[in-house]
Amino acid sequence: MDIAVFSTKPYDREFLTQANVAAGSPHTLVFHEAALHPQSAILATGCQAVCAFVNDELNDLVLESLHRQGVHLIALRSAGFNNVDLTAANRLGIHIARVPNYSPAAVAEHSVALMLTLNRHIHRAYLRVREANFSLEGLLGFDMQQRTVGIIGTGKIGTHLARILRGFDCKLLAFDPIQNPVCLELGVQYVPLDTLYAQSQIISLHCPLTPETRHMINAAAFEKMQPGVMLINTSRGAVIDTHAAVAALKTGHIGALGLDVYEEEGDLFFENLSEHVLQDDVFARLLTFPNVLITGHQAFFTREAMLAISRTTLDNVSQFAATGKAHYEVSIEKLA
Ligand code: NAD
């Protein structure tokens, strides 16, 4: 199939080309650096499939345009699909495929990297030592051993995180509408959300962004958390109400905040904006806190994950070309 691949960087092109060649070059990949939005959708002309990433807009307008151009399949190279209007896709008969399971380890390990960096102030120590400042003032951390960590969402990534943290001898609490037997075996204790908020010293988010989880971590939730709580988010930015987080950081109620995702990241992440004036005042405020650590949606970014994403994305397209149905389709019936 001819695939219009949006939001590509050199690394995307490298891994996707490699995967296509390894499979015998069944597809023609038409790479675009541009993100997918109503104005750029026209770039898909002549292609039957579109490959999109996390911040590409797949709203009604874009899907209508792709439909008119003869696109039948959107192959997301991500696990999350919150950026797709599934009702519109269903109405237009456009199939949506995703990569549900590429490397839970990549994201879980990045969550731990954020936790440990914030706890031991590695980001600050790195800068100090480079300036020959060897003072330890302000760098006091805590033992992870016997700390209570609350995991919200115990799917593939949350479960892998539980496995790692069990190695640290942490006490593990979880909230998920569906209890995962693997987590139960790991000694994770499922509790109501309010109990998790009240008892956890660290809270890590691993649920998808849905209407139910949008701004789930808001002012009311912060009030129920322990003073000095560490909050880690590698799921989707809008699970946290960022204004409420800034307010809780200002009072000191949040002790540390580690973010790999941000609710308005679409205008920022994946680009080098170092020559530009930052227009997002909320993001700029976040950057002023010494106890906030932000990475630009890189939790997935390991060699293993990129290989798996590229293979599964192209497998989805091949399967769709052969049978009219991709391996990992998102169906709105299943979500209802
Ligand atoms: P998954 O589908 O395996 O697990 C998600 C879990 O969340 C499920 O167990 C589900 O029952 C649970 N859940 C749903 N609604 C919930 C709610 N209201 N409260 C608590 N739990 C709820 O998904 P996964 O592979 O573990 O990925 C989790 C999320 O991580 C994805 O949806 C995606 O948004 C994000 N992600 C981020 C990156 C990154 O690079 N930062 C990479 C991959 C995935």
Tab-separated table of C-alpha atoms and ligand atoms in Angstrom:
chain	number	residue	atom	x	y	z
A	1	MET	CA	0.000	0.000	0.000
A	2	ASP	CA	1.021	3.630	-0.357
A	3	ILE	CA	1.268	5.108	3.128
A	4	ALA	CA	1.437	8.835	3.919
A	5	VAL	CA	3.508	8.995	7.082
A	6	PHE	CA	3.011	12.199	9.073
A	7	SER	CA	5.064	13.876	11.842
A	8	THR	CA	8.238	12.059	10.874
A	9	LYS	CA	11.718	12.764	12.189
A	10	PRO	CA	14.889	11.167	10.806
A	11	TYR	CA	14.647	8.385	13.422
A	12	ASP	CA	11.063	7.515	12.366
A	13	ARG	CA	12.133	7.319	8.729
A	14	GLU	CA	15.111	5.144	9.605
A	15	PHE	CA	13.180	2.581	11.664
A	16	LEU	CA	10.144	2.428	9.351
A	17	THR	CA	12.306	2.077	6.225
A	18	GLN	CA	14.321	-0.660	7.923
A	19	ALA	CA	11.137	-2.554	8.897
A	20	ASN	CA	9.683	-2.179	5.395
A	21	VAL	CA	12.875	-3.465	3.742
A	22	ALA	CA	13.075	-6.384	6.212
A	23	ALA	CA	9.506	-7.353	5.235
A	24	GLY	CA	10.416	-7.333	1.499
A	25	SER	CA	9.340	-3.704	0.849
A	26	PRO	CA	5.602	-4.407	0.518
A	27	HIS	CA	4.697	-0.729	1.040
A	28	THR	CA	5.602	2.652	-0.402
A	29	LEU	CA	6.310	5.042	2.421
A	30	VAL	CA	5.691	8.723	1.674
A	31	PHE	CA	7.298	10.596	4.557
A	32	HIS	CA	6.099	14.014	5.670
A	33	GLU	CA	7.715	16.100	8.360
A	34	ALA	CA	4.453	18.010	8.801
A	35	ALA	CA	2.025	17.035	11.521
A	36	LEU	CA	-1.419	15.942	10.398
A	37	HIS	CA	-4.026	18.703	10.705
A	38	PRO	CA	-6.803	20.070	8.465
A	39	GLN	CA	-4.348	22.033	6.290
A	40	SER	CA	-1.821	19.216	5.821
A	41	ALA	CA	-4.308	16.365	5.299
A	42	ILE	CA	-4.126	17.000	1.527
A	43	LEU	CA	-0.587	15.566	1.586
A	44	ALA	CA	-2.168	12.114	1.793
A	45	THR	CA	-3.384	12.378	-1.814
A	46	GLY	CA	-2.700	9.144	-3.692
A	47	CYS	CA	-2.225	7.082	-0.521
A	48	GLN	CA	-4.640	4.463	0.782
A	49	ALA	CA	-3.264	4.515	4.305
A	50	VAL	CA	-2.045	7.178	6.704
A	51	CYS	CA	0.455	6.611	9.476
A	52	ALA	CA	0.069	9.083	12.350
A	53	PHE	CA	1.626	9.823	15.728
A	54	VAL	CA	0.462	11.027	19.150
A	55	ASN	CA	-0.041	14.725	18.447
A	56	ASP	CA	-1.513	14.380	14.956
A	57	GLU	CA	-5.094	15.620	14.820
A	58	LEU	CA	-7.542	13.007	13.654
A	59	ASN	CA	-10.723	14.976	14.164
A	60	ASP	CA	-13.871	14.981	12.049
A	61	LEU	CA	-12.497	17.561	9.589
A	62	VAL	CA	-9.230	15.696	8.972
A	63	LEU	CA	-10.947	12.311	8.675
A	64	GLU	CA	-13.488	13.734	6.173
A	65	SER	CA	-10.607	15.067	4.089
A	66	LEU	CA	-8.702	11.758	4.216
A	67	HIS	CA	-11.884	9.877	3.332
A	68	ARG	CA	-12.398	12.064	0.238
A	69	GLN	CA	-8.827	11.241	-0.814
A	70	GLY	CA	-9.518	7.485	-0.588
A	71	VAL	CA	-7.758	6.700	2.699
A	72	HIS	CA	-9.175	3.557	4.294
A	73	LEU	CA	-6.752	2.945	7.133
A	74	ILE	CA	-5.073	5.046	9.818
A	75	ALA	CA	-2.140	3.121	11.258
A	76	LEU	CA	-1.209	4.854	14.507
A	77	ARG	CA	2.368	4.336	15.604
A	78	SER	CA	1.311	4.692	19.221
A	79	ALA	CA	-0.617	2.782	21.878
A	80	GLY	CA	-2.880	5.702	22.837
A	81	PHE	CA	-5.650	6.739	20.431
A	82	ASN	CA	-7.185	9.672	22.335
A	83	ASN	CA	-6.370	11.968	19.374
A	84	VAL	CA	-8.819	10.120	17.080
A	85	ASP	CA	-12.516	10.909	16.683
A	86	LEU	CA	-13.587	7.269	16.625
A	87	THR	CA	-17.240	8.068	15.963
A	88	ALA	CA	-16.305	10.011	12.816
A	89	ALA	CA	-13.902	7.254	11.701
A	90	ASN	CA	-16.632	4.660	12.172
A	91	ARG	CA	-19.158	6.746	10.229
A	92	LEU	CA	-16.697	7.171	7.344
A	93	GLY	CA	-15.647	3.520	7.368
A	94	ILE	CA	-12.019	4.391	8.110
A	95	HIS	CA	-10.257	1.661	10.069
A	96	ILE	CA	-8.022	2.702	12.965
A	97	ALA	CA	-5.117	0.471	13.960
A	98	ARG	CA	-2.579	1.020	16.738
A	99	VAL	CA	0.442	-0.558	18.409
A	100	PRO	CA	-0.882	-1.717	21.763
A	101	ASN	CA	2.159	-3.488	23.081
A	102	TYR	CA	5.557	-2.354	21.862
A	103	SER	CA	7.643	-2.006	24.975
A	104	PRO	CA	5.956	-1.497	28.327
A	105	ALA	CA	9.479	-1.694	29.774
A	106	ALA	CA	10.538	1.474	27.930
A	107	VAL	CA	7.793	3.593	29.501
A	108	ALA	CA	7.911	1.965	32.946
A	109	GLU	CA	11.698	2.383	33.113
A	110	HIS	CA	11.396	6.047	32.138
A	111	SER	CA	8.851	6.543	34.930
A	112	VAL	CA	11.392	5.106	37.382
A	113	ALA	CA	14.084	7.369	35.902
A	114	LEU	CA	11.885	10.400	36.650
A	115	MET	CA	11.175	9.119	40.186
A	116	LEU	CA	14.809	8.502	41.067
A	117	THR	CA	16.050	11.711	39.465
A	118	LEU	CA	13.526	13.806	41.392
A	119	ASN	CA	14.047	11.935	44.648
A	120	ARG	CA	17.849	12.242	44.589
A	121	HIS	CA	17.861	15.624	42.768
A	122	ILE	CA	20.167	14.277	40.057
A	123	HIS	CA	19.067	17.023	37.640
A	124	ARG	CA	20.271	19.673	40.091
A	125	ALA	CA	23.386	17.780	41.179
A	126	TYR	CA	24.472	17.415	37.543
A	127	LEU	CA	24.446	21.188	37.046
A	128	ARG	CA	26.087	21.928	40.409
A	129	VAL	CA	29.013	19.571	39.913
A	130	ARG	CA	29.733	21.022	36.488
A	131	GLU	CA	30.220	24.371	38.242
A	132	ALA	CA	32.417	22.856	40.956
A	133	ASN	CA	29.601	23.307	43.493
A	134	PHE	CA	29.787	20.187	45.652
A	135	SER	CA	27.394	21.386	48.343
A	136	LEU	CA	24.738	18.851	49.350
A	137	GLU	CA	22.294	21.496	50.643
A	138	GLY	CA	18.880	20.868	49.121
A	139	LEU	CA	19.796	17.456	47.694
A	140	LEU	CA	18.392	15.310	50.526
A	141	GLY	CA	16.403	12.350	49.225
A	142	PHE	CA	14.610	9.383	50.773
A	143	ASP	CA	14.993	5.597	50.581
A	144	MET	CA	12.636	4.045	48.048
A	145	GLN	CA	12.554	0.928	50.212
A	146	GLN	CA	9.242	0.657	52.112
A	147	ARG	CA	7.817	3.777	50.466
A	148	THR	CA	4.209	3.475	49.330
A	149	VAL	CA	3.765	3.921	45.588
A	150	GLY	CA	0.271	4.256	44.107
A	151	ILE	CA	-0.101	3.078	40.521
A	152	ILE	CA	-3.151	4.374	38.647
A	153	GLY	CA	-3.775	2.025	35.716
A	154	THR	CA	-2.305	-1.461	35.953
A	155	GLY	CA	-2.276	-2.457	32.308
A	156	LYS	CA	0.934	-3.378	30.512
A	157	ILE	CA	3.012	-0.371	31.629
A	158	GLY	CA	1.626	-0.119	35.168
A	159	THR	CA	2.277	-3.828	35.702
A	160	HIS	CA	5.860	-3.546	34.491
A	161	LEU	CA	6.353	-0.608	36.841
A	162	ALA	CA	5.011	-2.724	39.723
A	163	ARG	CA	7.549	-5.430	38.826
A	164	ILE	CA	10.439	-2.937	38.936
A	165	LEU	CA	9.286	-1.260	42.152
A	166	ARG	CA	8.831	-4.590	43.873
A	167	GLY	CA	12.592	-4.948	43.358
A	168	PHE	CA	13.021	-1.721	45.331
A	169	ASP	CA	10.920	-3.267	48.119
A	170	CYS	CA	8.249	-0.568	47.810
A	171	LYS	CA	4.743	-1.041	49.151
A	172	LEU	CA	2.478	-1.045	46.099
A	173	LEU	CA	-1.097	0.217	45.945
A	174	ALA	CA	-3.137	0.384	42.757
A	175	PHE	CA	-6.354	1.700	41.348
A	176	ASP	CA	-7.824	0.251	38.157
A	177	PRO	CA	-11.441	-0.668	37.348
A	178	ILE	CA	-10.056	-4.081	36.311
A	179	GLN	CA	-7.763	-5.910	38.717
A	180	ASN	CA	-4.782	-7.488	36.995
A	181	PRO	CA	-3.944	-10.997	38.302
A	182	VAL	CA	-0.234	-10.459	37.529
A	183	CYS	CA	-0.245	-7.406	39.816
A	184	LEU	CA	-2.049	-9.327	42.531
A	185	GLU	CA	0.656	-11.998	42.290
A	186	LEU	CA	3.291	-9.263	42.612
A	187	GLY	CA	1.701	-8.256	45.918
A	188	VAL	CA	-0.005	-5.114	44.640
A	189	GLN	CA	-2.978	-4.138	46.769
A	190	TYR	CA	-5.984	-2.706	44.908
A	191	VAL	CA	-7.626	0.098	46.862
A	192	PRO	CA	-10.231	2.811	46.183
A	193	LEU	CA	-8.778	5.896	44.514
A	194	ASP	CA	-9.154	8.053	47.650
A	195	THR	CA	-7.206	5.507	49.719
A	196	LEU	CA	-4.444	5.477	47.103
A	197	TYR	CA	-4.318	9.297	47.200
A	198	ALA	CA	-4.225	9.334	51.007
A	199	GLN	CA	-1.588	6.631	51.521
A	200	SER	CA	0.896	7.050	48.657
A	201	GLN	CA	4.138	8.997	48.878
A	202	ILE	CA	4.616	8.539	45.122
A	203	ILE	CA	1.778	8.348	42.581
A	204	SER	CA	2.423	7.216	39.015
A	205	LEU	CA	-0.167	7.533	36.229
A	206	HIS	CA	-0.584	4.746	33.666
A	207	CYS	CA	-4.226	4.948	32.607
A	208	PRO	CA	-5.310	6.039	29.121
A	209	LEU	CA	-6.763	9.493	28.463
A	210	THR	CA	-10.536	9.060	28.251
A	211	PRO	CA	-13.451	11.394	29.056
A	212	GLU	CA	-13.394	9.771	32.504
A	213	THR	CA	-9.689	10.302	33.175
A	214	ARG	CA	-9.394	13.817	31.683
A	215	HIS	CA	-8.349	16.098	34.579
A	216	MET	CA	-8.846	13.214	36.994
A	217	ILE	CA	-5.869	14.640	38.905
A	218	ASN	CA	-7.400	18.006	39.797
A	219	ALA	CA	-7.510	20.352	42.798
A	220	ALA	CA	-9.859	18.014	44.698
A	221	ALA	CA	-7.527	15.060	44.078
A	222	PHE	CA	-4.452	17.038	45.207
A	223	GLU	CA	-6.251	17.889	48.470
A	224	LYS	CA	-6.633	14.180	49.200
A	225	MET	CA	-2.929	13.480	48.594
A	226	GLN	CA	-0.213	13.607	51.219
A	227	PRO	CA	1.687	16.882	51.546
A	228	GLY	CA	4.980	16.476	49.706
A	229	VAL	CA	3.643	13.775	47.365
A	230	MET	CA	5.651	12.942	44.248
A	231	LEU	CA	3.514	12.709	41.113
A	232	ILE	CA	4.766	11.073	37.914
A	233	ASN	CA	2.891	11.226	34.621
A	234	THR	CA	4.024	9.282	31.566
A	235	SER	CA	0.475	8.537	30.364
A	236	ARG	CA	-1.201	11.536	28.709
A	237	GLY	CA	-0.899	15.182	29.718
A	238	ALA	CA	-4.583	15.948	30.157
A	239	VAL	CA	-4.996	13.325	32.897
A	240	ILE	CA	-3.616	16.128	35.087
A	241	ASP	CA	-5.259	19.551	35.362
A	242	THR	CA	-2.031	21.519	34.926
A	243	HIS	CA	-3.396	24.751	36.448
A	244	ALA	CA	-4.300	22.820	39.609
A	245	ALA	CA	-0.823	21.227	39.608
A	246	VAL	CA	0.842	24.650	39.408
A	247	ALA	CA	-1.308	25.851	42.335
A	248	ALA	CA	-0.373	22.760	44.396
A	249	LEU	CA	3.312	23.264	43.554
A	250	LYS	CA	3.123	26.887	44.699
A	251	THR	CA	1.761	25.890	48.121
A	252	GLY	CA	4.347	23.105	48.388
A	253	HIS	CA	1.632	20.426	48.557
A	254	ILE	CA	3.228	18.652	45.604
A	255	GLY	CA	6.766	17.773	46.641
A	256	ALA	CA	7.940	16.719	43.180
A	257	LEU	CA	6.396	16.485	39.738
A	258	GLY	CA	7.812	14.387	36.906
A	259	LEU	CA	6.149	14.784	33.520
A	260	ASP	CA	6.832	13.137	30.197
A	261	VAL	CA	3.553	14.443	28.813
A	262	TYR	CA	1.760	17.776	28.985
A	263	GLU	CA	-1.795	18.617	28.038
A	264	GLU	CA	-0.781	21.281	25.494
A	265	GLU	CA	2.302	19.419	24.275
A	266	GLY	CA	1.126	19.429	20.642
A	267	ASP	CA	2.539	22.950	20.164
A	268	LEU	CA	5.849	22.143	21.853
A	269	PHE	CA	7.123	18.608	21.938
A	270	PHE	CA	9.269	16.869	19.318
A	271	GLU	CA	10.534	20.220	17.962
A	272	ASN	CA	13.666	22.232	18.684
A	273	LEU	CA	12.177	25.546	19.853
A	274	SER	CA	15.351	26.813	21.496
A	275	GLU	CA	15.512	29.832	19.159
A	276	HIS	CA	11.903	30.821	19.886
A	277	VAL	CA	10.130	32.630	22.702
A	278	LEU	CA	8.019	30.143	24.649
A	279	GLN	CA	4.384	31.185	24.206
A	280	ASP	CA	2.824	28.794	26.723
A	281	ASP	CA	2.801	30.614	30.085
A	282	VAL	CA	1.650	27.589	32.079
A	283	PHE	CA	4.464	25.454	30.708
A	284	ALA	CA	6.919	28.309	31.321
A	285	ARG	CA	5.727	28.481	34.952
A	286	LEU	CA	6.270	24.728	35.363
A	287	LEU	CA	9.862	25.172	34.235
A	288	THR	CA	10.531	27.609	37.098
A	289	PHE	CA	10.039	25.005	39.863
A	290	PRO	CA	13.207	23.225	41.010
A	291	ASN	CA	11.121	20.161	41.921
A	292	VAL	CA	9.562	19.752	38.464
A	293	LEU	CA	11.275	17.593	35.875
A	294	ILE	CA	9.900	17.489	32.343
A	295	THR	CA	10.914	15.312	29.424
A	296	GLY	CA	9.371	15.827	25.988
A	297	HIS	CA	7.325	12.642	25.492
A	298	GLN	CA	10.367	10.409	25.224
A	299	ALA	CA	9.331	7.560	27.543
A	300	PHE	CA	8.698	5.272	24.548
A	301	PHE	CA	11.972	6.208	22.872
A	302	THR	CA	14.217	3.149	23.055
A	303	ARG	CA	15.738	1.190	20.193
A	304	GLU	CA	13.649	-1.866	21.104
A	305	ALA	CA	10.417	0.120	21.209
A	306	MET	CA	11.104	1.904	17.902
A	307	LEU	CA	11.800	-1.429	16.204
A	308	ALA	CA	8.623	-2.976	17.595
A	309	ILE	CA	6.498	0.096	16.738
A	310	SER	CA	7.741	0.110	13.135
A	311	ARG	CA	7.215	-3.626	12.633
A	312	THR	CA	3.732	-3.680	14.153
A	313	THR	CA	2.643	-0.539	12.282
A	314	LEU	CA	3.627	-2.064	8.936
A	315	ASP	CA	2.165	-5.461	9.929
A	316	ASN	CA	-1.118	-3.694	10.626
A	317	VAL	CA	-1.064	-2.233	7.099
A	318	SER	CA	-0.077	-5.557	5.486
A	319	GLN	CA	-2.817	-7.419	7.307
A	320	PHE	CA	-5.334	-4.768	6.305
A	321	ALA	CA	-4.201	-4.957	2.656
A	322	ALA	CA	-4.576	-8.751	2.699
A	323	THR	CA	-7.815	-9.172	4.653
A	324	GLY	CA	-9.492	-5.772	5.042
A	325	LYS	CA	-8.802	-5.826	8.793
A	326	ALA	CA	-5.624	-4.863	10.631
A	327	HIS	CA	-4.184	-6.900	13.523
A	328	TYR	CA	-4.776	-4.307	16.197
A	329	GLU	CA	-7.860	-2.350	15.299
A	330	VAL	CA	-9.535	0.065	17.680
A	331	SER	CA	-13.258	-0.486	17.494
A	332	ILE	CA	-15.805	1.835	19.031
A	333	GLU	CA	-18.075	-1.127	19.824
A	334	LYS	CA	-15.406	-2.493	22.171
A	335	LEU	CA	-15.095	0.890	23.886
A	336	ALA	CA	-18.836	1.327	24.394
B	1	NAD	P1	-3.100	-0.637	28.839
B	1	NAD	O1	-4.332	-0.534	28.004
B	1	NAD	O2	-2.335	-1.924	28.863
B	1	NAD	O3	-3.437	-0.257	30.357
B	1	NAD	C1	-4.244	0.818	30.725
B	1	NAD	C2	-4.898	0.470	32.063
B	1	NAD	O4	-5.592	1.623	32.525
B	1	NAD	C3	-5.926	-0.668	31.950
B	1	NAD	O5	-5.649	-1.668	32.919
B	1	NAD	C4	-7.265	0.026	32.229
B	1	NAD	O6	-8.201	-0.816	32.900
B	1	NAD	C5	-6.790	1.160	33.121
B	1	NAD	N1	-7.775	2.246	33.243
B	1	NAD	C6	-8.718	2.650	32.357
B	1	NAD	N2	-9.452	3.643	32.893
B	1	NAD	C7	-8.952	3.868	34.136
B	1	NAD	C8	-9.294	4.753	35.185
B	1	NAD	N3	-10.312	5.612	35.071
B	1	NAD	N4	-8.571	4.715	36.337
B	1	NAD	C9	-7.548	3.841	36.483
B	1	NAD	N5	-7.190	2.960	35.523
B	1	NAD	C10	-7.879	2.986	34.369
B	1	NAD	O7	-2.162	0.562	28.363
B	1	NAD	P2	-0.578	0.702	28.558
B	1	NAD	O8	0.112	0.106	27.399
B	1	NAD	O9	-0.226	0.292	29.924
B	1	NAD	O10	-0.443	2.294	28.384
B	1	NAD	C11	-1.032	3.196	29.297
B	1	NAD	C12	-1.010	4.588	28.711
B	1	NAD	O11	0.350	5.040	28.644
B	1	NAD	C13	-1.498	4.675	27.249
B	1	NAD	O12	-2.894	4.820	27.179
B	1	NAD	C14	-0.788	5.889	26.727
B	1	NAD	O13	-1.620	7.024	26.903
B	1	NAD	C15	0.429	6.026	27.637
B	1	NAD	N6	1.699	5.829	26.911
B	1	NAD	C16	2.646	6.798	26.976
B	1	NAD	C17	3.853	6.637	26.323
B	1	NAD	C18	4.945	7.679	26.404
B	1	NAD	O14	5.887	7.638	25.598
B	1	NAD	N7	4.890	8.604	27.346
B	1	NAD	C19	4.091	5.483	25.572
B	1	NAD	C20	3.097	4.496	25.532
B	1	NAD	C21	1.911	4.685	26.209
